[in-house]
Amino acid sequence: MWSLDVLHVFARCFVQLPEDDTNSVSEKELLARLVVCMGGRAAEERILGKENTTSGASSDLEQATRIARAMVTKYGFSDKIGPISVEPEEMSGKLSEMVDSEVKRLCQVQCLQYVFHVTRACRVPSVPIANVSLTCSCRA
């Protein structure tokens, strides 16, 4: 596995990056950020049930949507859209629908399913229980 420093040196052969580049983020890291953002919502759904989910995760959902949209429209991390950068005003109706679909897929399918898997692996109950202890010692 190559270190990020080695990859930055290699990338400089093809594009100019600032020496202390702090803006380059891997797809894996962005997906991890999405998992963190979606975790509260997924945990609420898993523990309280979908019908009892609260609006408490709204800022996390907004952040997850921003990250996913940037992955699709700025960073080229979508096989469906391709390695292009698209501004909102440049999007046609069909492209806009494809972007929305990919953003939803990133937030919903990949992240929620992953978080649900982790809560199942940790044996977090899926029924409403008062004073549930969320201590998890699993290595999922």
mmCIF file of C-alpha atoms in Angstrom:
data_model
loop_
_atom_site.group_PDB
_atom_site.id
_atom_site.type_symbol
_atom_site.label_atom_id
_atom_site.label_comp_id
_atom_site.label_asym_id
_atom_site.label_seq_id
_atom_site.Cartn_x
_atom_site.Cartn_y
_atom_site.Cartn_z
ATOM 1 C CA MET A 1 0.000 0.000 0.000
ATOM 2 C CA TRP A 2 1.390 3.389 -0.980
ATOM 3 C CA SER A 3 1.529 6.164 1.575
ATOM 4 C CA LEU A 4 -0.274 9.424 0.870
ATOM 5 C CA ASP A 5 3.097 11.234 0.659
ATOM 6 C CA VAL A 6 4.331 8.871 -2.058
ATOM 7 C CA LEU A 7 1.075 9.293 -3.971
ATOM 8 C CA HIS A 8 1.373 13.092 -3.732
ATOM 9 C CA VAL A 9 4.891 12.920 -5.205
ATOM 10 C CA PHE A 10 3.618 10.657 -7.983
ATOM 11 C CA ALA A 11 0.617 12.944 -8.621
ATOM 12 C CA ARG A 12 2.916 15.968 -8.939
ATOM 13 C CA CYS A 13 4.307 14.343 -12.079
ATOM 14 C CA PHE A 14 0.929 14.934 -13.705
ATOM 15 C CA VAL A 15 -0.549 17.954 -11.905
ATOM 16 C CA GLN A 16 0.764 20.726 -9.723
ATOM 17 C CA LEU A 17 -0.254 20.386 -6.083
ATOM 18 C CA PRO A 18 0.722 22.854 -3.365
ATOM 19 C CA GLU A 19 3.633 21.608 -1.240
ATOM 20 C CA ASP A 20 1.560 21.437 1.951
ATOM 21 C CA ASP A 21 -1.589 20.173 0.262
ATOM 22 C CA THR A 22 -4.310 19.725 2.880
ATOM 23 C CA ASN A 23 -7.188 19.703 0.408
ATOM 24 C CA SER A 24 -6.543 16.300 -1.156
ATOM 25 C CA VAL A 25 -8.821 13.761 0.477
ATOM 26 C CA SER A 26 -9.203 10.145 -0.599
ATOM 27 C CA GLU A 27 -12.504 8.588 -1.580
ATOM 28 C CA LYS A 28 -12.111 6.209 1.357
ATOM 29 C CA GLU A 29 -11.797 9.136 3.787
ATOM 30 C CA LEU A 30 -14.841 10.884 2.317
ATOM 31 C CA LEU A 31 -16.878 7.675 2.601
ATOM 32 C CA ALA A 32 -15.747 7.397 6.237
ATOM 33 C CA ARG A 33 -16.966 10.953 6.846
ATOM 34 C CA LEU A 34 -20.318 10.004 5.329
ATOM 35 C CA VAL A 35 -20.555 7.027 7.675
ATOM 36 C CA VAL A 36 -19.934 9.316 10.658
ATOM 37 C CA CYS A 37 -22.561 11.808 9.451
ATOM 38 C CA MET A 38 -25.156 9.102 8.846
ATOM 39 C CA GLY A 39 -24.370 7.177 12.034
ATOM 40 C CA GLY A 40 -26.701 9.092 14.370
ATOM 41 C CA ARG A 41 -29.658 8.761 12.049
ATOM 42 C CA ALA A 42 -28.989 5.074 11.440
ATOM 43 C CA ALA A 43 -28.613 4.383 15.165
ATOM 44 C CA GLU A 44 -31.928 6.143 15.890
ATOM 45 C CA GLU A 45 -33.694 4.090 13.217
ATOM 46 C CA ARG A 46 -32.121 0.882 14.493
ATOM 47 C CA ILE A 47 -32.896 1.480 18.179
ATOM 48 C CA LEU A 48 -36.130 3.485 18.110
ATOM 49 C CA GLY A 49 -37.599 2.245 14.855
ATOM 50 C CA LYS A 50 -38.136 4.272 11.681
ATOM 51 C CA GLU A 51 -41.466 5.706 12.890
ATOM 52 C CA ASN A 52 -39.814 7.169 16.029
ATOM 53 C CA THR A 53 -36.765 8.733 14.340
ATOM 54 C CA THR A 54 -36.300 12.388 15.338
ATOM 55 C CA SER A 55 -35.145 15.491 13.466
ATOM 56 C CA GLY A 56 -31.977 15.601 15.578
ATOM 57 C CA ALA A 57 -29.718 14.454 12.754
ATOM 58 C CA SER A 58 -30.677 17.258 10.352
ATOM 59 C CA SER A 59 -27.279 19.019 10.401
ATOM 60 C CA ASP A 60 -25.518 15.673 9.929
ATOM 61 C CA LEU A 61 -27.773 14.921 6.956
ATOM 62 C CA GLU A 62 -26.993 18.332 5.440
ATOM 63 C CA GLN A 63 -23.259 17.738 5.839
ATOM 64 C CA ALA A 64 -23.502 14.216 4.408
ATOM 65 C CA THR A 65 -25.411 15.553 1.410
ATOM 66 C CA ARG A 66 -22.754 18.238 0.811
ATOM 67 C CA ILE A 67 -19.961 15.664 0.991
ATOM 68 C CA ALA A 68 -21.736 13.204 -1.303
ATOM 69 C CA ARG A 69 -22.618 15.938 -3.827
ATOM 70 C CA ALA A 70 -18.981 17.100 -3.896
ATOM 71 C CA MET A 71 -17.820 13.507 -4.395
ATOM 72 C CA VAL A 72 -20.107 13.213 -7.416
ATOM 73 C CA THR A 73 -19.832 16.688 -8.980
ATOM 74 C CA LYS A 74 -16.340 17.921 -8.001
ATOM 75 C CA TYR A 75 -14.082 14.945 -7.303
ATOM 76 C CA GLY A 76 -15.218 12.417 -9.925
ATOM 77 C CA PHE A 77 -15.932 9.654 -7.373
ATOM 78 C CA SER A 78 -18.944 8.290 -9.237
ATOM 79 C CA ASP A 79 -18.743 5.531 -11.824
ATOM 80 C CA LYS A 80 -22.202 6.475 -13.046
ATOM 81 C CA ILE A 81 -21.339 10.166 -13.649
ATOM 82 C CA GLY A 82 -17.680 9.640 -14.467
ATOM 83 C CA PRO A 83 -14.482 11.530 -13.696
ATOM 84 C CA ILE A 84 -15.808 15.001 -14.433
ATOM 85 C CA SER A 85 -16.384 18.198 -12.500
ATOM 86 C CA VAL A 86 -19.810 19.761 -13.025
ATOM 87 C CA GLU A 87 -21.169 23.037 -11.701
ATOM 88 C CA PRO A 88 -24.894 23.134 -10.778
ATOM 89 C CA GLU A 89 -25.676 25.651 -13.515
ATOM 90 C CA GLU A 90 -24.039 23.365 -16.111
ATOM 91 C CA MET A 91 -26.278 20.390 -15.328
ATOM 92 C CA SER A 92 -29.039 19.355 -17.694
ATOM 93 C CA GLY A 93 -32.246 17.778 -16.417
ATOM 94 C CA LYS A 94 -30.993 14.241 -16.996
ATOM 95 C CA LEU A 95 -27.537 14.893 -15.519
ATOM 96 C CA SER A 96 -29.131 16.614 -12.527
ATOM 97 C CA GLU A 97 -31.321 13.550 -11.939
ATOM 98 C CA MET A 98 -28.278 11.262 -12.211
ATOM 99 C CA VAL A 99 -26.352 13.405 -9.704
ATOM 100 C CA ASP A 100 -29.267 13.373 -7.263
ATOM 101 C CA SER A 101 -29.535 9.602 -7.646
ATOM 102 C CA GLU A 102 -25.821 9.125 -6.934
ATOM 103 C CA VAL A 103 -25.904 11.454 -3.917
ATOM 104 C CA LYS A 104 -28.839 9.494 -2.515
ATOM 105 C CA ARG A 105 -27.076 6.197 -3.204
ATOM 106 C CA LEU A 106 -23.915 7.331 -1.416
ATOM 107 C CA CYS A 107 -25.799 8.549 1.657
ATOM 108 C CA GLN A 108 -28.461 5.912 1.832
ATOM 109 C CA VAL A 109 -27.173 2.639 0.492
ATOM 110 C CA GLN A 110 -23.482 2.642 1.361
ATOM 111 C CA CYS A 111 -23.557 4.496 4.655
ATOM 112 C CA LEU A 112 -26.826 3.435 6.249
ATOM 113 C CA GLN A 113 -26.273 -0.207 5.361
ATOM 114 C CA TYR A 114 -22.745 -0.085 6.789
ATOM 115 C CA VAL A 115 -23.901 1.529 10.026
ATOM 116 C CA PHE A 116 -26.795 -0.938 10.349
ATOM 117 C CA HIS A 117 -24.272 -3.758 9.882
ATOM 118 C CA VAL A 118 -22.100 -2.373 12.681
ATOM 119 C CA THR A 119 -25.039 -1.970 15.078
ATOM 120 C CA ARG A 120 -26.131 -5.537 14.335
ATOM 121 C CA ALA A 121 -22.572 -6.804 14.885
ATOM 122 C CA CYS A 122 -22.542 -4.985 18.233
ATOM 123 C CA ARG A 123 -25.921 -6.549 19.063
ATOM 124 C CA VAL A 124 -27.609 -3.184 19.573
ATOM 125 C CA PRO A 125 -31.303 -3.984 20.082
ATOM 126 C CA SER A 126 -33.728 -2.919 17.359
ATOM 127 C CA VAL A 127 -36.733 -2.474 19.652
ATOM 128 C CA PRO A 128 -37.560 0.651 21.651
ATOM 129 C CA ILE A 129 -36.059 0.161 25.099
ATOM 130 C CA ALA A 130 -35.759 2.861 27.772
ATOM 131 C CA ASN A 131 -32.244 3.511 29.063
ATOM 132 C CA VAL A 132 -30.507 1.327 26.484
ATOM 133 C CA SER A 133 -26.783 1.054 27.054
ATOM 134 C CA LEU A 134 -24.965 1.678 23.772
ATOM 135 C CA THR A 135 -21.648 0.269 24.963
ATOM 136 C CA CYS A 136 -20.033 -1.694 22.154
ATOM 137 C CA SER A 137 -16.921 -3.808 22.499
ATOM 138 C CA CYS A 138 -16.980 -5.376 19.033
ATOM 139 C CA ARG A 139 -14.217 -4.912 16.467
ATOM 140 C CA ALA A 140 -16.496 -4.425 13.440
#
